[in-house]
Amino acid sequence: MHVEEITTPALIVVKSRVEANCRRMYKLAQDCGVQLRPHVKTSKCIEAALLQTGGTKNCLAVSTLLGAEQLFAHGFTDILYAYPLPIHTVPRCRKIAQQYDLCLMVDNQEAADALQKNCLDEGKTWSVMMKINCDNGRAGVNCGSAEAVSLATSLAGMSNITFRGVYAHCGDTYGEMDVEGVQKVATRTADATLKFVEELKSAGVVCTTYGIGSTPSCSNPSEEMKSLTEWHPGNYVFYDKMQERIGSCTESDIACYVITRVVSHYPGRGYMLIDCGWTAISLHGGGSSCGKSPDCGYGSFVGHESALKLTGMSQEHGIVKSAVAGEELDFGRYPLGTLLRIYPDHSCATCAMHPFYHVVDDGENVIEHWHPYRGW
């Protein structure tokens, strides 16, 4: 089957690009002397995880417990649940950790105490990383604070816990517009992490693992990142237009796109309708990706970037206008039924819209179907 025969809208994954992206990141980490711990949050499927680990099926990060369960069931090992531990999930975590090498992330004393009270069977301890915030926003205990030192000391001293180290996500790299800006954020985050690790060492707490990561920082690592033990990028497996704009990749690296067809013409209103709404491509950022990629229009029409712009969406409808303000859309160029391809602005969110991915070769012939796990 060729993509022209697929019912639209649908998500297409170019396998050779996924393979190349995974090889590149794996080699980059090796060359820098760092363990790659790929995050599987973008694809959420076994096939991509296998490529991300270079076939080793070892050392991954997930954003949901269901992801950990699915990967363990398929023979993967050493999985970090890279999310501040929700204490109501401790019984479920215990069931997984009894059988597999699950590592948990903690950023508060209450979660640490919950693990200490819910011990594993004799001979096993909880494997735990502490989530730190190096002025990056979102989650984690503030790096270098008295609270952070106290929590790390507490974790290291608990009889039912093996404290592995610290983990920071430099998500603020997405606020930058070029590689230089990304590297400044990565350097600041790596320096803060390394300084904190030394501070803990002076306090008698040893970290065997200390990592940071985001796809922008790991795609163009700063020199300071080579002193870490782990990186944990995720989006690189597919990349997207947002990553291209900040220098993480080129358009030829983007490994997924949404196919859609022209449904109706409205010359009097100056736009045409496509069968791709926000159930097929992400609304994330409202077309500006949180203000970091202005005027992007939710994605880019492959081969028609200078002519078309996706200006709005409802559930199943997409409104397409001329990409040039003040110019009329050339309706004659896009007859009803025309197949169009859209590189998403945010591939993680777009992938979450689709029950399966049509995986194609370089000639756009379908060679596989990948079925992501869904749920939490």
CSV table of C-alpha atoms in Angstrom, one decimal:
chain,number,residue,atom,x,y,z
A,1,MET,CA,0.0,0.0,0.0
A,2,HIS,CA,1.2,3.5,-0.9
A,3,VAL,CA,0.4,6.6,1.2
A,4,GLU,CA,-1.9,7.8,-1.6
A,5,GLU,CA,-4.2,4.8,-0.8
A,6,ILE,CA,-4.5,5.5,3.0
A,7,THR,CA,-7.7,6.9,4.5
A,8,THR,CA,-7.0,10.4,5.8
A,9,PRO,CA,-6.1,11.8,8.2
A,10,ALA,CA,-3.3,9.5,9.2
A,11,LEU,CA,0.2,9.6,10.8
A,12,ILE,CA,3.1,8.5,8.6
A,13,VAL,CA,6.5,7.5,10.0
A,14,VAL,CA,9.5,7.3,7.7
A,15,LYS,CA,11.5,4.3,9.1
A,16,SER,CA,14.9,5.2,7.6
A,17,ARG,CA,14.8,8.6,9.3
A,18,VAL,CA,13.9,7.1,12.6
A,19,GLU,CA,16.8,4.7,12.3
A,20,ALA,CA,19.2,7.5,11.3
A,21,ASN,CA,18.0,9.8,14.2
A,22,CYS,CA,18.5,6.9,16.7
A,23,ARG,CA,21.9,6.0,15.4
A,24,ARG,CA,23.1,9.6,15.5
A,25,MET,CA,22.0,10.2,19.1
A,26,TYR,CA,23.3,6.9,20.3
A,27,LYS,CA,26.7,7.5,18.7
A,28,LEU,CA,26.8,11.1,19.9
A,29,ALA,CA,26.4,9.9,23.5
A,30,GLN,CA,29.0,7.2,23.1
A,31,ASP,CA,31.5,9.6,21.6
A,32,CYS,CA,30.9,11.9,24.6
A,33,GLY,CA,31.4,9.1,27.1
A,34,VAL,CA,27.9,9.3,28.4
A,35,GLN,CA,25.2,6.7,28.8
A,36,LEU,CA,22.1,7.4,26.7
A,37,ARG,CA,18.8,6.9,28.5
A,38,PRO,CA,16.3,7.5,25.7
A,39,HIS,CA,12.9,8.8,26.7
A,40,VAL,CA,10.1,6.9,25.0
A,41,LYS,CA,7.4,9.6,25.6
A,42,THR,CA,7.2,10.6,21.9
A,43,SER,CA,6.5,7.3,20.0
A,44,LYS,CA,5.3,5.2,23.0
A,45,CYS,CA,5.9,2.1,21.0
A,46,ILE,CA,8.1,-1.0,21.3
A,47,GLU,CA,9.6,-0.8,17.8
A,48,ALA,CA,11.0,2.8,18.3
A,49,ALA,CA,12.3,1.9,21.8
A,50,LEU,CA,14.3,-0.9,20.3
A,51,LEU,CA,15.9,1.5,17.8
A,52,GLN,CA,16.5,4.1,20.5
A,53,THR,CA,18.5,1.6,22.6
A,54,GLY,CA,20.6,0.4,19.7
A,55,GLY,CA,19.0,-3.0,20.0
A,56,THR,CA,20.2,-3.5,23.6
A,57,LYS,CA,16.7,-3.1,25.1
A,58,ASN,CA,18.4,-1.6,28.1
A,59,CYS,CA,18.3,1.8,29.9
A,60,LEU,CA,15.2,3.8,29.1
A,61,ALA,CA,13.0,6.5,30.5
A,62,VAL,CA,9.2,6.6,30.4
A,63,SER,CA,6.5,9.1,31.4
A,64,THR,CA,3.9,6.6,32.5
A,65,LEU,CA,3.8,3.4,34.5
A,66,LEU,CA,1.9,1.7,31.7
A,67,GLY,CA,4.9,2.5,29.5
A,68,ALA,CA,7.2,0.7,32.0
A,69,GLU,CA,4.9,-2.3,32.2
A,70,GLN,CA,4.7,-2.6,28.4
A,71,LEU,CA,8.5,-2.3,27.9
A,72,PHE,CA,9.3,-4.7,30.7
A,73,ALA,CA,6.8,-7.2,29.2
A,74,HIS,CA,8.8,-7.0,25.9
A,75,GLY,CA,12.1,-7.8,27.6
A,76,PHE,CA,13.5,-4.3,28.2
A,77,THR,CA,15.5,-3.6,31.4
A,78,ASP,CA,16.6,-0.7,33.6
A,79,ILE,CA,13.6,1.7,33.2
A,80,LEU,CA,13.3,5.0,34.9
A,81,TYR,CA,9.8,6.2,35.6
A,82,ALA,CA,10.8,9.8,34.8
A,83,TYR,CA,8.0,11.5,36.7
A,84,PRO,CA,7.8,12.7,40.3
A,85,LEU,CA,6.3,9.8,42.1
A,86,PRO,CA,2.6,10.1,42.8
A,87,ILE,CA,2.2,8.4,46.2
A,88,HIS,CA,-1.1,6.8,45.2
A,89,THR,CA,0.8,4.7,42.7
A,90,VAL,CA,3.1,3.1,45.2
A,91,PRO,CA,1.2,-0.3,45.4
A,92,ARG,CA,1.4,-0.5,41.6
A,93,CYS,CA,5.1,0.5,41.6
A,94,ARG,CA,5.7,-2.2,44.2
A,95,LYS,CA,4.2,-4.9,42.0
A,96,ILE,CA,6.4,-3.8,39.1
A,97,ALA,CA,9.6,-3.4,41.1
A,98,GLN,CA,9.2,-6.8,42.7
A,99,GLN,CA,9.7,-8.4,39.3
A,100,TYR,CA,11.7,-5.8,37.3
A,101,ASP,CA,14.4,-3.2,37.6
A,102,LEU,CA,12.3,-0.1,37.9
A,103,CYS,CA,13.8,3.1,39.0
A,104,LEU,CA,11.6,5.8,40.5
A,105,MET,CA,11.9,9.5,40.7
A,106,VAL,CA,11.2,11.4,44.0
A,107,ASP,CA,11.2,15.2,44.7
A,108,ASN,CA,9.6,15.4,48.1
A,109,GLN,CA,9.9,13.8,51.5
A,110,GLU,CA,6.4,12.4,51.6
A,111,ALA,CA,7.1,10.3,48.6
A,112,ALA,CA,10.4,9.1,50.1
A,113,ASP,CA,8.6,8.1,53.3
A,114,ALA,CA,5.9,6.3,51.4
A,115,LEU,CA,8.6,4.1,49.7
A,116,GLN,CA,10.3,3.5,53.0
A,117,LYS,CA,7.1,2.3,54.6
A,118,ASN,CA,6.1,0.1,51.7
A,119,CYS,CA,9.2,-2.1,51.5
A,120,LEU,CA,9.9,-4.7,48.8
A,121,ASP,CA,10.4,-8.3,49.6
A,122,GLU,CA,13.5,-9.3,51.5
A,123,GLY,CA,16.7,-8.7,49.5
A,124,LYS,CA,15.3,-6.0,47.3
A,125,THR,CA,15.3,-2.2,47.7
A,126,TRP,CA,13.6,0.6,45.8
A,127,SER,CA,15.9,2.2,43.2
A,128,VAL,CA,15.4,5.9,43.4
A,129,MET,CA,16.6,9.1,41.6
A,130,MET,CA,15.9,12.6,42.9
A,131,LYS,CA,14.4,15.1,40.5
A,132,ILE,CA,16.1,18.5,40.8
A,133,ASN,CA,15.1,21.8,39.3
A,134,CYS,CA,18.1,23.9,38.0
A,135,ASP,CA,16.0,27.0,37.4
A,136,ASN,CA,14.3,25.1,34.5
A,137,GLY,CA,10.8,25.3,35.8
A,138,ARG,CA,8.1,22.6,35.9
A,139,ALA,CA,9.1,19.9,38.4
A,140,GLY,CA,11.8,19.0,40.9
A,141,VAL,CA,13.3,20.2,44.2
A,142,ASN,CA,15.4,23.3,43.8
A,143,CYS,CA,19.0,22.3,43.1
A,144,GLY,CA,21.5,23.2,45.8
A,145,SER,CA,18.8,24.2,48.3
A,146,ALA,CA,18.8,23.1,51.9
A,147,GLU,CA,15.6,21.1,51.1
A,148,ALA,CA,17.4,19.3,48.3
A,149,VAL,CA,20.4,18.4,50.4
A,150,SER,CA,18.0,17.2,53.2
A,151,LEU,CA,16.0,15.1,50.8
A,152,ALA,CA,19.0,13.5,49.2
A,153,THR,CA,20.5,12.7,52.6
A,154,SER,CA,17.2,11.2,53.7
A,155,LEU,CA,16.9,9.0,50.6
A,156,ALA,CA,20.5,7.8,51.0
A,157,GLY,CA,20.0,6.9,54.6
A,158,MET,CA,16.8,4.9,54.1
A,159,SER,CA,17.1,1.1,54.5
A,160,ASN,CA,14.6,0.2,51.9
A,161,ILE,CA,16.0,2.6,49.2
A,162,THR,CA,19.1,2.5,47.0
A,163,PHE,CA,19.7,6.1,46.1
A,164,ARG,CA,21.2,6.3,42.6
A,165,GLY,CA,21.6,10.1,42.1
A,166,VAL,CA,19.9,13.1,40.5
A,167,TYR,CA,18.1,13.9,37.3
A,168,ALA,CA,17.3,17.3,35.8
A,169,HIS,CA,15.2,18.2,32.7
A,170,CYS,CA,16.4,21.4,30.9
A,171,GLY,CA,13.1,21.9,29.3
A,172,ASP,CA,13.8,25.7,29.2
A,173,THR,CA,16.0,25.0,26.1
A,174,TYR,CA,12.7,25.1,24.2
A,175,GLY,CA,12.5,28.8,25.0
A,176,GLU,CA,15.6,29.4,22.9
A,177,MET,CA,15.7,30.2,19.2
A,178,ASP,CA,19.2,28.9,18.2
A,179,VAL,CA,21.9,26.4,19.1
A,180,GLU,CA,23.9,29.0,21.0
A,181,GLY,CA,21.0,29.8,23.3
A,182,VAL,CA,20.3,26.1,23.8
A,183,GLN,CA,23.9,25.4,24.8
A,184,LYS,CA,23.9,28.2,27.3
A,185,VAL,CA,20.9,26.7,29.1
A,186,ALA,CA,22.5,23.2,28.9
A,187,THR,CA,25.8,24.5,30.3
A,188,ARG,CA,24.0,26.2,33.2
A,189,THR,CA,22.0,23.1,34.0
A,190,ALA,CA,25.0,20.7,33.7
A,191,ASP,CA,27.1,23.0,35.8
A,192,ALA,CA,24.4,23.3,38.5
A,193,THR,CA,23.9,19.5,38.5
A,194,LEU,CA,27.6,18.8,38.8
A,195,LYS,CA,28.1,21.3,41.5
A,196,PHE,CA,25.2,19.8,43.5
A,197,VAL,CA,26.6,16.3,43.1
A,198,GLU,CA,29.9,17.6,44.6
A,199,GLU,CA,28.0,19.3,47.4
A,200,LEU,CA,26.2,16.0,48.2
A,201,LYS,CA,29.5,14.1,48.1
A,202,SER,CA,30.9,16.5,50.7
A,203,ALA,CA,27.9,15.8,52.8
A,204,GLY,CA,28.5,12.0,52.5
A,205,VAL,CA,25.9,11.3,49.9
A,206,VAL,CA,27.3,9.6,46.7
A,207,CYS,CA,25.5,9.9,43.4
A,208,THR,CA,26.4,7.2,40.9
A,209,THR,CA,24.1,8.6,38.3
A,210,TYR,CA,23.6,12.3,37.4
A,211,GLY,CA,22.0,13.3,34.1
A,212,ILE,CA,20.2,16.1,32.3
A,213,GLY,CA,18.5,16.1,29.0
A,214,SER,CA,16.1,17.5,26.4
A,215,THR,CA,16.3,16.9,22.7
A,216,PRO,CA,17.6,20.4,22.0
A,217,SER,CA,20.4,20.1,24.5
A,218,CYS,CA,21.4,16.5,23.5
A,219,SER,CA,21.2,17.2,19.8
A,220,ASN,CA,23.9,19.9,20.2
A,221,PRO,CA,25.6,19.1,23.5
A,222,SER,CA,27.7,21.6,25.3
A,223,GLU,CA,31.2,20.6,26.5
A,224,GLU,CA,30.0,20.5,30.1
A,225,MET,CA,27.4,17.8,29.3
A,226,LYS,CA,30.3,15.4,28.7
A,227,SER,CA,31.0,15.4,32.4
A,228,LEU,CA,27.5,13.9,33.2
A,229,THR,CA,26.8,10.2,33.4
A,230,GLU,CA,23.5,10.2,31.5
A,231,TRP,CA,21.5,12.1,28.9
A,232,HIS,CA,17.8,11.5,28.4
A,233,PRO,CA,16.3,13.0,25.2
A,234,GLY,CA,13.1,11.8,23.7
A,235,ASN,CA,11.6,13.9,20.9
A,236,TYR,CA,14.7,13.2,18.6
A,237,VAL,CA,13.3,9.9,17.6
A,238,PHE,CA,10.8,11.7,15.2
A,239,TYR,CA,11.8,15.4,15.7
A,240,ASP,CA,9.4,18.1,14.4
A,241,LYS,CA,9.2,21.7,13.0
A,242,MET,CA,9.8,23.2,16.5
A,243,GLN,CA,13.1,21.3,16.8
A,244,GLU,CA,14.1,22.4,13.3
A,245,ARG,CA,13.5,26.0,14.2
A,246,ILE,CA,15.8,25.9,17.3
A,247,GLY,CA,18.6,24.0,15.5
A,248,SER,CA,18.1,20.5,16.8
A,249,CYS,CA,17.6,19.0,13.3
A,250,THR,CA,17.0,19.8,9.7
A,251,GLU,CA,13.7,19.2,7.9
A,252,SER,CA,15.1,16.1,6.3
A,253,ASP,CA,15.5,14.6,9.8
A,254,ILE,CA,11.8,14.9,10.7
A,255,ALA,CA,10.5,11.4,10.6
A,256,CYS,CA,6.7,11.8,10.9
A,257,TYR,CA,4.0,13.7,9.1
A,258,VAL,CA,0.2,13.8,8.9
A,259,ILE,CA,-1.5,13.2,5.6
A,260,THR,CA,-4.7,15.0,4.8
A,261,ARG,CA,-7.0,15.7,1.8
A,262,VAL,CA,-8.7,18.8,0.5
A,263,VAL,CA,-12.4,18.6,1.2
A,264,SER,CA,-13.9,21.9,0.2
A,265,HIS,CA,-13.1,25.2,-1.4
A,266,TYR,CA,-14.5,28.5,-0.1
A,267,PRO,CA,-13.2,31.2,-2.5
A,268,GLY,CA,-15.6,33.8,-1.0
A,269,ARG,CA,-14.0,33.3,2.4
A,270,GLY,CA,-10.5,32.9,1.2
A,271,TYR,CA,-9.8,29.4,2.4
A,272,MET,CA,-10.1,25.7,1.8
A,273,LEU,CA,-11.0,22.9,4.1
A,274,ILE,CA,-9.0,19.8,4.9
A,275,ASP,CA,-9.9,16.7,6.8
A,276,CYS,CA,-7.3,17.3,9.5
A,277,GLY,CA,-8.5,18.8,12.7
A,278,TRP,CA,-7.1,18.8,16.2
A,279,THR,CA,-7.8,15.1,16.6
A,280,ALA,CA,-5.1,14.5,14.0
A,281,ILE,CA,-2.5,17.1,14.6
A,282,SER,CA,-1.7,18.9,17.8
A,283,LEU,CA,-3.1,22.3,18.7
A,284,HIS,CA,-0.2,22.7,21.1
A,285,GLY,CA,0.9,26.3,21.3
A,286,GLY,CA,-2.1,27.5,19.3
A,287,GLY,CA,0.1,27.8,16.2
A,288,SER,CA,3.0,29.5,18.0
A,289,SER,CA,4.2,26.7,20.2
A,290,CYS,CA,3.9,28.6,23.4
A,291,GLY,CA,5.2,31.7,21.7
A,292,LYS,CA,8.5,30.1,20.8
A,293,SER,CA,7.9,29.5,17.1
A,294,PRO,CA,5.8,32.5,16.0
A,295,ASP,CA,3.2,32.2,13.2
A,296,CYS,CA,4.0,28.6,12.4
A,297,GLY,CA,0.4,27.5,11.8
A,298,TYR,CA,0.6,24.3,13.8
A,299,GLY,CA,2.9,22.7,11.3
A,300,SER,CA,4.3,23.0,7.7
A,301,PHE,CA,2.8,21.7,4.5
A,302,VAL,CA,5.5,19.6,2.9
A,303,GLY,CA,6.5,21.2,-0.5
A,304,HIS,CA,4.0,24.0,0.0
A,305,GLU,CA,5.4,25.9,2.8
A,306,SER,CA,5.4,29.2,1.0
A,307,ALA,CA,1.9,28.7,-0.4
A,308,LEU,CA,-0.2,27.2,2.4
A,309,LYS,CA,-0.8,27.8,6.0
A,310,LEU,CA,-3.0,25.9,8.5
A,311,THR,CA,-4.6,28.8,10.3
A,312,GLY,CA,-7.2,27.1,12.4
A,313,MET,CA,-8.8,23.8,13.4
A,314,SER,CA,-11.8,22.3,15.0
A,315,GLN,CA,-12.3,18.6,15.9
A,316,GLU,CA,-12.3,17.3,12.3
A,317,HIS,CA,-11.8,20.4,10.2
A,318,GLY,CA,-8.7,22.3,9.2
A,319,ILE,CA,-8.8,25.8,7.7
A,320,VAL,CA,-6.1,26.5,5.1
A,321,LYS,CA,-5.3,29.9,3.8
A,322,SER,CA,-2.5,31.5,1.7
A,323,ALA,CA,0.8,31.6,3.5
A,324,VAL,CA,1.3,35.1,2.2
A,325,ALA,CA,-0.8,37.7,4.0
A,326,GLY,CA,-3.0,39.6,1.6
A,327,GLU,CA,-2.6,37.1,-1.3
A,328,GLU,CA,-5.5,34.9,-2.5
A,329,LEU,CA,-5.2,31.2,-2.2
A,330,ASP,CA,-4.6,29.4,-5.6
A,331,PHE,CA,-7.6,27.0,-5.4
A,332,GLY,CA,-6.8,25.7,-8.9
A,333,ARG,CA,-3.6,24.2,-7.6
A,334,TYR,CA,-5.4,22.2,-5.0
A,335,PRO,CA,-8.4,20.3,-6.5
A,336,LEU,CA,-10.8,18.5,-4.1
A,337,GLY,CA,-9.2,15.2,-3.0
A,338,THR,CA,-5.6,16.5,-3.2
A,339,LEU,CA,-3.3,14.7,-0.7
A,340,LEU,CA,-1.2,17.0,1.4
A,341,ARG,CA,1.5,16.2,4.0
A,342,ILE,CA,2.0,18.2,7.2
A,343,TYR,CA,5.1,18.1,9.4
A,344,PRO,CA,3.8,18.8,12.9
A,345,ASP,CA,5.0,21.6,15.0
A,346,HIS,CA,5.0,19.2,18.0
A,347,SER,CA,5.3,15.5,17.2
A,348,CYS,CA,4.9,14.2,20.7
A,349,ALA,CA,1.4,15.6,21.0
A,350,THR,CA,0.5,14.7,17.4
A,351,CYS,CA,1.5,11.1,17.9
A,352,ALA,CA,-0.8,10.9,20.9
A,353,MET,CA,-3.7,11.5,18.5
A,354,HIS,CA,-3.3,8.4,16.5
A,355,PRO,CA,-4.1,4.7,17.4
A,356,PHE,CA,-1.3,3.4,15.1
A,357,TYR,CA,1.4,4.7,12.8
A,358,HIS,CA,1.8,3.8,9.1
A,359,VAL,CA,5.5,3.1,8.7
A,360,VAL,CA,6.8,3.7,5.2
A,361,ASP,CA,10.0,3.2,3.2
A,362,ASP,CA,11.6,6.1,1.3
A,363,GLY,CA,9.2,5.6,-1.5
A,364,GLU,CA,6.2,6.1,0.8
A,365,ASN,CA,5.2,2.4,0.6
A,366,VAL,CA,3.8,1.1,3.8
A,367,ILE,CA,6.1,-1.6,5.3
A,368,GLU,CA,4.9,-1.9,8.9
A,369,HIS,CA,2.3,-0.6,11.4
A,370,TRP,CA,3.4,0.4,14.8
A,371,HIS,CA,0.9,0.4,17.6
A,372,PRO,CA,1.7,2.7,20.5
A,373,TYR,CA,0.6,1.9,24.1
A,374,ARG,CA,-2.0,4.2,25.4
A,375,GLY,CA,-3.0,5.1,28.9
A,376,TRP,CA,-1.2,5.8,32.2
